[in-house]
Coordinates of N, CA and C in Angstrom, one line a residue:
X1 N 17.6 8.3 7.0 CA 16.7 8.5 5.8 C 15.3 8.6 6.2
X2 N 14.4 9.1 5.8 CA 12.8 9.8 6.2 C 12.1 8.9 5.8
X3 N 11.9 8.1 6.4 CA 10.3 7.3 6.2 C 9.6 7.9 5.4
X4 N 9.3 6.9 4.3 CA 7.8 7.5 3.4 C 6.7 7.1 3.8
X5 N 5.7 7.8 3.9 CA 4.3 7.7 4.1 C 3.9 7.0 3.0
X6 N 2.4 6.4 3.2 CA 1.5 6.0 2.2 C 0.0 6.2 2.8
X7 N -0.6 7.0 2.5 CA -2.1 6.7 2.8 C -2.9 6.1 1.8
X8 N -3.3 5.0 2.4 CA -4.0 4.2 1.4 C -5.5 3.8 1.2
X9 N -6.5 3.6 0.5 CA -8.0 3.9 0.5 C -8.8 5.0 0.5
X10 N -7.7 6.3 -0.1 CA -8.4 7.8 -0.1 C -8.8 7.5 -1.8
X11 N -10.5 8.1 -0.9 CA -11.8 8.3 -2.2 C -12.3 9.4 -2.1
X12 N -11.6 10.6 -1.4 CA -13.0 12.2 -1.1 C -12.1 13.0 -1.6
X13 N -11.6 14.0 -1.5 CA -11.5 14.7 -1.6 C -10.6 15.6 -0.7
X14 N -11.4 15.7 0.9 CA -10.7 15.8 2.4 C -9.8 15.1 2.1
X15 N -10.3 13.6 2.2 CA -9.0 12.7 2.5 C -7.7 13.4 1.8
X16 N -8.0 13.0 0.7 CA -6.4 13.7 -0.1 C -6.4 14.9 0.0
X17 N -6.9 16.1 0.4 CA -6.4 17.0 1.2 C -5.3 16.9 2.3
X18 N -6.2 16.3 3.1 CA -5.6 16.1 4.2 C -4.0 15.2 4.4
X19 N -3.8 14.6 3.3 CA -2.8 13.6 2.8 C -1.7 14.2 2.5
X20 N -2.2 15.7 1.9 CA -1.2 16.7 1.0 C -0.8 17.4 2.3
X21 N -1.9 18.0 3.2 CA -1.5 18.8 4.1 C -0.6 18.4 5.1
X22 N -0.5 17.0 5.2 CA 0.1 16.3 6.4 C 1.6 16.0 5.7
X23 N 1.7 16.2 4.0 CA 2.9 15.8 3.5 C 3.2 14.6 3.2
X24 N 1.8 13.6 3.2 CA 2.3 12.4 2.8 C 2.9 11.9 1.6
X25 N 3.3 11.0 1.4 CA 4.3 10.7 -0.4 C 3.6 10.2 -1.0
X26 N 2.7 9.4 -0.6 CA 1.2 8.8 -1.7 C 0.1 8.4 -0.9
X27 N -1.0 8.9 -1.8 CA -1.8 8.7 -2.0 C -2.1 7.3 -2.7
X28 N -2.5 6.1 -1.9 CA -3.8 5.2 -2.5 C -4.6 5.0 -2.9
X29 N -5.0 4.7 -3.8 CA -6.8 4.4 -4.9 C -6.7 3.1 -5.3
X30 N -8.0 2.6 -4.2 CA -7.9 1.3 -4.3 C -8.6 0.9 -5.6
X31 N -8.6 0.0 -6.6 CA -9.6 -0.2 -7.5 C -9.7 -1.6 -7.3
X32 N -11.0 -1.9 -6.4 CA -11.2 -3.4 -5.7 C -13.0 -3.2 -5.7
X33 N -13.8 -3.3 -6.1 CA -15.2 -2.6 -5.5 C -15.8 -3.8 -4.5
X34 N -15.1 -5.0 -4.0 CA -15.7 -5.4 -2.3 C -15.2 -4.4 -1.4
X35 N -14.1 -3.9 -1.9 CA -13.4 -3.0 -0.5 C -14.6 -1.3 -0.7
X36 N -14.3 -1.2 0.7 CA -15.2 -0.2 1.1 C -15.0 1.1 0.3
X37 N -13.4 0.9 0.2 CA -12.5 2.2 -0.5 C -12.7 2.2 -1.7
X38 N -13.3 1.5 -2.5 CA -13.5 1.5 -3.7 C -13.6 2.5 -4.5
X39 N -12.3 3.0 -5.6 CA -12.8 4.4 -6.3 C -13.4 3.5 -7.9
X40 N -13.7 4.1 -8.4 CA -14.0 4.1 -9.9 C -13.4 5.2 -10.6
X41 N -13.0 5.1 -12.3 CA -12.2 5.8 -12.9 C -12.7 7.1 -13.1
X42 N -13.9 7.4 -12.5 CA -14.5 8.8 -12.8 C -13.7 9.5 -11.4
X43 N -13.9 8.7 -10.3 CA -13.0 9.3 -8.8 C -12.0 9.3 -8.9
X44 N -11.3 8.3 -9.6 CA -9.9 8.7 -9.8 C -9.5 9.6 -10.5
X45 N -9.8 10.0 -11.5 CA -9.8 11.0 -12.8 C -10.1 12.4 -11.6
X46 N -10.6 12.4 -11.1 CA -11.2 13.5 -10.3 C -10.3 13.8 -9.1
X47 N -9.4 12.8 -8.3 CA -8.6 13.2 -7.2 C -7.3 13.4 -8.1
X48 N -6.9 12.9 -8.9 CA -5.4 12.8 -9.7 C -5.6 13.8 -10.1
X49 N -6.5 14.7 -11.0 CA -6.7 16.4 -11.2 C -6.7 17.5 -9.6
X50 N -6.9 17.0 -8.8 CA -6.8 17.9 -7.6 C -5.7 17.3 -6.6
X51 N -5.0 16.4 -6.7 CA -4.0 16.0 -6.5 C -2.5 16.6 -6.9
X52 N -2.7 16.6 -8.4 CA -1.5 17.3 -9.1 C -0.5 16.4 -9.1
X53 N 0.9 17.3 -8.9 CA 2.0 16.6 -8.9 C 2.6 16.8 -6.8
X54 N 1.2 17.2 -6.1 CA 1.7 17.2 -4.9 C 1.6 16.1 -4.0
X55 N 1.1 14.8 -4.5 CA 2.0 13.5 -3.8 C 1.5 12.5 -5.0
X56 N 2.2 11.4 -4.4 CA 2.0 10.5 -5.8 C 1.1 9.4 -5.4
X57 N 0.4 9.0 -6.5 CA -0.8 8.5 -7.0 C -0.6 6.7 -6.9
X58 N -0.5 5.8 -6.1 CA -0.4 4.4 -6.3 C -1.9 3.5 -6.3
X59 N -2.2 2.8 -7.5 CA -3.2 2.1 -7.9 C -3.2 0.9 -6.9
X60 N -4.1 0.1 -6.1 CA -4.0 -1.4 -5.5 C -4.9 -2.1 -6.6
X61 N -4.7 -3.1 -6.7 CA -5.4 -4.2 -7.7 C -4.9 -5.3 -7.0
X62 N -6.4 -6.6 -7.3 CA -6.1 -7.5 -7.1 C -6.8 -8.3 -8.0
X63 N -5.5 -9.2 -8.5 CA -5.5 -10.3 -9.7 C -6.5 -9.2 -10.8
X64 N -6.3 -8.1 -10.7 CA -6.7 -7.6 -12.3 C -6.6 -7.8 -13.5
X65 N -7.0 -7.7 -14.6 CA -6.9 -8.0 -15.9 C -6.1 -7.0 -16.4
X66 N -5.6 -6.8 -17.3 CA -5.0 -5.5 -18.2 C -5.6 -4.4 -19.1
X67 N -7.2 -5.0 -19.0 CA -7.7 -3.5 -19.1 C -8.4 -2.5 -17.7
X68 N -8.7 -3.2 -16.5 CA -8.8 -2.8 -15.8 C -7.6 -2.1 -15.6
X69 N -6.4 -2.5 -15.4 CA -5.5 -1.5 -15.0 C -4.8 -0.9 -16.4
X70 N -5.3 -1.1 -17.3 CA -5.2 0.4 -18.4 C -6.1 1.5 -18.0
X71 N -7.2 1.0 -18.1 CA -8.0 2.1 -17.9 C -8.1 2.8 -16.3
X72 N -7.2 2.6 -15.4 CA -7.4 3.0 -14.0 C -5.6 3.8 -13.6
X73 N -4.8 2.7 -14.6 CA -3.9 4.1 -14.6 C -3.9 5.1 -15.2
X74 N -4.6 5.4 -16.7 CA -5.3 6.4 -17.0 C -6.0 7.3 -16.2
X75 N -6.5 6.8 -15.9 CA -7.7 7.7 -15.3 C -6.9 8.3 -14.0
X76 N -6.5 7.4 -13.3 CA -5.7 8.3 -11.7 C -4.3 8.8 -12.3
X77 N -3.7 8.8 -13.5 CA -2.9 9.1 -13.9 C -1.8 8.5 -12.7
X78 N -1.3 6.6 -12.7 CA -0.6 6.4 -11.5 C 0.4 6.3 -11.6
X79 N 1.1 6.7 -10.3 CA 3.0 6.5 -10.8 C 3.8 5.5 -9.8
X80 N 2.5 4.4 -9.9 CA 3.2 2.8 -9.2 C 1.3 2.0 -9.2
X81 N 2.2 1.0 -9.1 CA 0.4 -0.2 -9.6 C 1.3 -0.8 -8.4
X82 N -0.4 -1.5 -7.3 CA 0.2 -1.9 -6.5 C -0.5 -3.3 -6.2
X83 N 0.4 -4.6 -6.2 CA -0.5 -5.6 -6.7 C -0.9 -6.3 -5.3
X84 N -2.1 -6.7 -4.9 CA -2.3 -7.1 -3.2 C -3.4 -8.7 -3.6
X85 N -2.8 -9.2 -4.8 CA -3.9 -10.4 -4.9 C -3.2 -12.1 -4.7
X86 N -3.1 -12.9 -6.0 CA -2.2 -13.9 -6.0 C -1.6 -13.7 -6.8
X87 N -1.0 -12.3 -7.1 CA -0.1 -12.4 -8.2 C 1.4 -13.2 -8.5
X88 N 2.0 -13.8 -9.5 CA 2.9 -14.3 -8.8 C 4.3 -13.5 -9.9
X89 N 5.3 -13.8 -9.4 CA 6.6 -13.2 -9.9 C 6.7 -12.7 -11.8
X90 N 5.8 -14.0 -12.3 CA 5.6 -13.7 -13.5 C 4.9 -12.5 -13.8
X91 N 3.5 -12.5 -13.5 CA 2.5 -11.7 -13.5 C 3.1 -10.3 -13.1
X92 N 4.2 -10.5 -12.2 CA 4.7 -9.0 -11.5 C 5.3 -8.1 -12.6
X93 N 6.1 -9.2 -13.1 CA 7.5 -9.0 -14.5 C 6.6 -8.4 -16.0
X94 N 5.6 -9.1 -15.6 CA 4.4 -9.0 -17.2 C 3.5 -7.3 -17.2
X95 N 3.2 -7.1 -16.1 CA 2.3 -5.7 -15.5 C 3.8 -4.7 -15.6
X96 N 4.4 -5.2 -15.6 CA 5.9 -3.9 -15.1 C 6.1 -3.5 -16.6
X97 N 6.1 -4.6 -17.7 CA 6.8 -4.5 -18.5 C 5.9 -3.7 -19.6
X98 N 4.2 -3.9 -19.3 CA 3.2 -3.7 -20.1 C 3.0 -2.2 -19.9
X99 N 2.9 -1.6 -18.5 CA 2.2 -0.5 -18.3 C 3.6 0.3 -18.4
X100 N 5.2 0.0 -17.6 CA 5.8 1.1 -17.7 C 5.9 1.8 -16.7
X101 N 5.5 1.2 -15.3 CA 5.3 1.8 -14.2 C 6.2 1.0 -13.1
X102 N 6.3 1.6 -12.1 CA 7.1 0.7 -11.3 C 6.0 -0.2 -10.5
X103 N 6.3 -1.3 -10.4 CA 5.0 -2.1 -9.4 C 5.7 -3.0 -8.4
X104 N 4.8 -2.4 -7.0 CA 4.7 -3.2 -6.2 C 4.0 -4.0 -5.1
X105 N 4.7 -5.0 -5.1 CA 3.9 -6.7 -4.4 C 3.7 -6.8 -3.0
X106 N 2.6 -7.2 -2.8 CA 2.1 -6.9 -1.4 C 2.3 -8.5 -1.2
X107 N 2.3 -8.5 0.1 CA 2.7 -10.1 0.4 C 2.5 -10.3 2.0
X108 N 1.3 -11.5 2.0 CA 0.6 -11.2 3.6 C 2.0 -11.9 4.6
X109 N 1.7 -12.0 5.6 CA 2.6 -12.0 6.7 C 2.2 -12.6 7.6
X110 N 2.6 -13.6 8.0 CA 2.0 -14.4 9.6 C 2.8 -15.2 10.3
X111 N 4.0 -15.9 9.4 CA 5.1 -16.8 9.8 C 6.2 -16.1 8.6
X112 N 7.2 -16.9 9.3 CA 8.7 -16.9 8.7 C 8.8 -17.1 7.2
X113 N 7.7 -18.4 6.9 CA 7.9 -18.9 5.6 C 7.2 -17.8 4.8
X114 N 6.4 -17.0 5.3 CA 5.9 -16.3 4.5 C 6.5 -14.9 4.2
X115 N 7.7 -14.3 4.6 CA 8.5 -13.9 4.8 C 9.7 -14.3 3.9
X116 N 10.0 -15.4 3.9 CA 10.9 -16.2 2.8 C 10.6 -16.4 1.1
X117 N 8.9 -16.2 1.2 CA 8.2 -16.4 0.0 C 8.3 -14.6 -0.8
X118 N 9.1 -14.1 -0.1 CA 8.8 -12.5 -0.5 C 10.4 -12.8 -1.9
X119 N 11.2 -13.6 -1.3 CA 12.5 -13.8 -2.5 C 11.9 -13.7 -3.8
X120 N 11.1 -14.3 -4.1 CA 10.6 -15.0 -5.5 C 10.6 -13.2 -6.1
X121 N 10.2 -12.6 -5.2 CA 9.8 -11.7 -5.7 C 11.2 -10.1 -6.1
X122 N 11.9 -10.7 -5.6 CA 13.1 -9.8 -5.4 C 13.6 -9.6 -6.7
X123 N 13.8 -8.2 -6.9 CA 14.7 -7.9 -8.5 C 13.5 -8.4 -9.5
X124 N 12.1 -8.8 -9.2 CA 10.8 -8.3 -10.3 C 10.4 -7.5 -9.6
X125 N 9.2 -7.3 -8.5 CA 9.0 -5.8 -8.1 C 10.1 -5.3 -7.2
X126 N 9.6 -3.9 -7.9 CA 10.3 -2.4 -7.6 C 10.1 -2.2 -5.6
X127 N 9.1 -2.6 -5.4 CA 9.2 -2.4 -4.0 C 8.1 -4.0 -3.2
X128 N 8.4 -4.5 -2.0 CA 7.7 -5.1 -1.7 C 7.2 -5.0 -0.5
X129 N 5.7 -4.9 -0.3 CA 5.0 -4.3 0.8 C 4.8 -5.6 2.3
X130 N 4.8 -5.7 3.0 CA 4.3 -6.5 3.8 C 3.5 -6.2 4.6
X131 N 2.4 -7.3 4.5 CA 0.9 -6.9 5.5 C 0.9 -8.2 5.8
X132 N -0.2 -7.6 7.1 CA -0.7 -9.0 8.0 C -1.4 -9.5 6.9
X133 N -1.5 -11.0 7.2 CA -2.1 -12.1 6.1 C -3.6 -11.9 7.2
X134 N -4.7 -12.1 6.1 CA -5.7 -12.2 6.5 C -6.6 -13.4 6.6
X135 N -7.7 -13.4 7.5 CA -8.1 -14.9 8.0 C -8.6 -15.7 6.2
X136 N -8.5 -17.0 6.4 CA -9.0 -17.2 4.7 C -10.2 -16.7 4.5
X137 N -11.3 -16.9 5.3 CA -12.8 -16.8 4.9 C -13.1 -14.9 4.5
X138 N -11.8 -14.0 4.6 CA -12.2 -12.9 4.6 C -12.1 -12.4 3.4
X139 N -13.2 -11.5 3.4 CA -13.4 -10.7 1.7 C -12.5 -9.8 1.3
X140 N -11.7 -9.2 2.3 CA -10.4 -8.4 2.1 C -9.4 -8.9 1.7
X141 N -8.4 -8.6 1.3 CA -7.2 -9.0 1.3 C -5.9 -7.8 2.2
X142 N -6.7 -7.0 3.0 CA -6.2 -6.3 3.6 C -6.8 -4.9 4.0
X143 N -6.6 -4.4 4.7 CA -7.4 -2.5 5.3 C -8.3 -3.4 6.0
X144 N -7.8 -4.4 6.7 CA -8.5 -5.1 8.2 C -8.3 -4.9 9.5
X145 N -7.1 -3.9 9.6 CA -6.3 -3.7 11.0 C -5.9 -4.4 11.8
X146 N -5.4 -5.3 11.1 CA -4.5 -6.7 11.5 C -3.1 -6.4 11.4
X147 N -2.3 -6.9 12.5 CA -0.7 -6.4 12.4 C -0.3 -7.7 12.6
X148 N 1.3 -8.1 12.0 CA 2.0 -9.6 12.2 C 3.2 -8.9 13.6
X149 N 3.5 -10.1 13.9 CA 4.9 -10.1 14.7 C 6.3 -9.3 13.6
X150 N 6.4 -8.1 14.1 CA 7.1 -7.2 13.3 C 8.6 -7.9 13.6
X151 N 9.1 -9.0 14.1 CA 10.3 -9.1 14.6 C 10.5 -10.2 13.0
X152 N 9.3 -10.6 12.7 CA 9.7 -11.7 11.7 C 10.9 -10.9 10.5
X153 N 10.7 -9.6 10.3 CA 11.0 -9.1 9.3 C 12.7 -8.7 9.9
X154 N 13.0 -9.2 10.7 CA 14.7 -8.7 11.0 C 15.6 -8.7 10.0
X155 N 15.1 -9.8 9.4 CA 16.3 -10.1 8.5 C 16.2 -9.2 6.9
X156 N 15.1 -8.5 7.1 CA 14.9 -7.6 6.1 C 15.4 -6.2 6.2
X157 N 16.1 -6.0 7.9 CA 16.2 -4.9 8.2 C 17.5 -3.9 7.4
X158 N 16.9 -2.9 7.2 CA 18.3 -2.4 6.5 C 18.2 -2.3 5.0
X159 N 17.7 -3.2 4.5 CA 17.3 -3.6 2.4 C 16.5 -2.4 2.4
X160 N 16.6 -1.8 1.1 CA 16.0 -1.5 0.3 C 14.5 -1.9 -0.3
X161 N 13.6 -1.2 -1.2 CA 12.8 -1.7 -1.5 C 11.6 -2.2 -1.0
X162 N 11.1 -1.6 0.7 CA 10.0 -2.6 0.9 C 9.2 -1.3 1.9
X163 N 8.1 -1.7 1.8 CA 7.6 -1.3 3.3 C 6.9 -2.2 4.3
X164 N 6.0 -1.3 5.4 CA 5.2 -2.2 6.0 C 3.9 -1.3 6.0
X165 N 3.0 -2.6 5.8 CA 1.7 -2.3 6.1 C 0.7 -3.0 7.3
X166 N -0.1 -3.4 7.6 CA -0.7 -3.8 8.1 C -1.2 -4.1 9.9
X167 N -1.9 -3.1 10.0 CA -2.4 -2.5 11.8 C -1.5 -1.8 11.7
X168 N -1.1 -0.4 11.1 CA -0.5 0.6 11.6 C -1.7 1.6 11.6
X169 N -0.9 2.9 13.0 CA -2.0 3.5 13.6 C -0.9 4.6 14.0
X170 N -1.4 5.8 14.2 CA -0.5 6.8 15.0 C -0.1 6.7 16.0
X171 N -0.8 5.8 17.1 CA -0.3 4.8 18.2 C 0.8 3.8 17.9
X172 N 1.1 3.4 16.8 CA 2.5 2.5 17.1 C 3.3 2.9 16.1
X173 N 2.5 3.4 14.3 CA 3.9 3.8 13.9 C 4.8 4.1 14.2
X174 N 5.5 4.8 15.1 CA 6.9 5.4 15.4 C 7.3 3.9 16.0
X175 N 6.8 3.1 16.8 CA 6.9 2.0 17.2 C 7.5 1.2 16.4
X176 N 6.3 1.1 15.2 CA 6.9 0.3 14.0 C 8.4 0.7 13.1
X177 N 8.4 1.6 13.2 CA 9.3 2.2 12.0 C 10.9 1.7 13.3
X178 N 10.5 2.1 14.4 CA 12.0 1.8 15.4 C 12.4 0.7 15.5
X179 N 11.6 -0.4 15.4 CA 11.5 -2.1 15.3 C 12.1 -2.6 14.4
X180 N 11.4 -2.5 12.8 CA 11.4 -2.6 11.4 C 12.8 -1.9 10.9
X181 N 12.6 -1.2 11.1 CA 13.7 0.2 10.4 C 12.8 0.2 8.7
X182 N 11.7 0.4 8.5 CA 11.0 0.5 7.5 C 11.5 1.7 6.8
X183 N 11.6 1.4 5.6 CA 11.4 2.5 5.1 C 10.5 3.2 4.4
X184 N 9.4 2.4 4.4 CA 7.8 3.1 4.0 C 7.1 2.6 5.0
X185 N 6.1 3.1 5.7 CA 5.0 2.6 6.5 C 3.8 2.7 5.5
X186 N 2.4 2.1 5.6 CA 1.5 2.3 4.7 C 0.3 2.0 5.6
X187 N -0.8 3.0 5.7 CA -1.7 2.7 6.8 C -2.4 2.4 6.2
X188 N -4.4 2.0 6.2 CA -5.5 2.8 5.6 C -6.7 3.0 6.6
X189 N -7.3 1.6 7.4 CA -7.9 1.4 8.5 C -7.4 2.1 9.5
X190 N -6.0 2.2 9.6 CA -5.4 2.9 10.9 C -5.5 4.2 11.5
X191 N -6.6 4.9 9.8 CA -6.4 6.0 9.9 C -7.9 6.7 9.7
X192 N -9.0 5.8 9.7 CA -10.3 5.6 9.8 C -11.2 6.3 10.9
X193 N -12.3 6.5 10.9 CA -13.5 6.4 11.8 C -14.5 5.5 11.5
X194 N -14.4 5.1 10.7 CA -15.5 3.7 9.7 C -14.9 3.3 8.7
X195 N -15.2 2.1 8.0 CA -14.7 1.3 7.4 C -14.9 2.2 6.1
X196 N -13.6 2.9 5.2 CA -13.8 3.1 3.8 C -13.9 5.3 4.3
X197 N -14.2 5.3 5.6 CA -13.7 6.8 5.6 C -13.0 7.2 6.8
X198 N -12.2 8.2 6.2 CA -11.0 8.5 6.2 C -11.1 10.0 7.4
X199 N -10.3 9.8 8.7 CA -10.5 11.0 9.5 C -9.3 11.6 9.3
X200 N -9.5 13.2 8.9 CA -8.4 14.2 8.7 C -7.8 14.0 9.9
X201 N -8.0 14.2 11.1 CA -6.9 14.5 12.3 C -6.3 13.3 12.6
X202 N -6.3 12.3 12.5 CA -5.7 10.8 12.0 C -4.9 10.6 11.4
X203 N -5.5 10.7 9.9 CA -4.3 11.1 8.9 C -3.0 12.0 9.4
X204 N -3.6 13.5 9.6 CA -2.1 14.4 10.4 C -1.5 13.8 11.3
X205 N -2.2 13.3 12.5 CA -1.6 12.2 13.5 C -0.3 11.6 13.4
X206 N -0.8 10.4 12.0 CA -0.4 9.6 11.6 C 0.8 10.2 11.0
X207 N 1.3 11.1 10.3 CA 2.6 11.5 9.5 C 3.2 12.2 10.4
X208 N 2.5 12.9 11.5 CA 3.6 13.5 12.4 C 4.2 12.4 13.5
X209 N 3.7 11.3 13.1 CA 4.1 10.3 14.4 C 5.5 9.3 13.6
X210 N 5.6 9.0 12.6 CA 5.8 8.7 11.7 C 7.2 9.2 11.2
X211 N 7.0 11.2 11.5 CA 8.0 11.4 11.2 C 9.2 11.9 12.7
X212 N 8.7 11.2 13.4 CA 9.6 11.4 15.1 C 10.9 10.5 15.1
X213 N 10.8 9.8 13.9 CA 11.9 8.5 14.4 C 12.8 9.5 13.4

């Protein structure tokens, strides 16, 4: 089965060009404004009109309120909310049920137990992402290019429902995806020249590396 792509933190224009041209399956819009990638509902409104229906549109939030993410799936017109904060199983069941969208839970990674903590979430989000867990003191919650011990996830190998994120690069995706057996990979940093923009020949890189396995 074909690995899905995700490029995540496109705010130009190029970028999601470049996203469509490389064939990726979604496009990211982060709506976080410490993160670099930061769009606002006027950029959203504006890539989701030149976007179309040629890849699809996923929101990141973290610990958002319900008008923030009214007014941001509107506007990027999204067709998945993706939650990367402390949301917990309730909060996942309550956003799913409110907006009508499929959502899914990002969940950091560094040990086993943290790996174990992804159950809670099983059969409420639609898909569950795994990223490197980040240092506490950091203002991110992820697009830090941090990668976990990909072996933790064995026991996930084969399921349904999840991908991986965190320190992928056109240098190890195919790596990753052979390890994992992922069925989504999700970059955003990995696919960078500076923090929050996005290099076209990266991006192509990245989906043609991606799709070798």
């Amino acid at each position: 089965m074909r690995t899905a792509i995700k490029i995540c933190g496109i705010s130009t224009p190029e970028a999601l060009d470049a996203a469509v041209a490389a064939e990726a399956d979604f496009a990211g819009l982060v709506f976080f404004p410490p993160s670099p990638r930061h769009v606002d509902t006027y950029a959203a409104a504006a890539l989701a009109a030149r976007g179309g229906g040629k890849i699809g549109r996923v929101g990141l939030f973290v610990d958002a309120d319900d008008g923030l993410l009214r007014d941001a799936i509107g506007a990027g017109r999204l067709d998945a909310v993706q939650l990367h904060g402390e949301e917990t199983p309730e909060r996942v069941a309550q956003v799913k049920e409110r907006f009508g969208l499929p959502v899914w839970k990002a969940l950091p990674i560094a040990t086993e137990t943290d790996v174990q903590k992804a159950e809670a979430y099983r059969g409420v989000a639609d898909l569950l992402l795994f990223d490197a867990k980040t240092p506490k003191d950091a203002a991110l919650p992820g697009g830090m290019g941090l990668r976990f011990d990909w072996s933790l996830l064995s026991g996930w190998r084969g399921k349904t429902g999840w991908g991986l994120a965190g320190g992928l690069s056109p240098a190890n995706v195919a790596q990753a995806i052979a390890e994992t057996g992922a069925p989504l990979v999700d970059t955003s940093s990995g696919v960078e020249c500076a923090p929050g923009v996005k290099d076209v020949d990266k991006i192509a890189a990245f989906c043609e590396a991606a799709r070798q396995i």
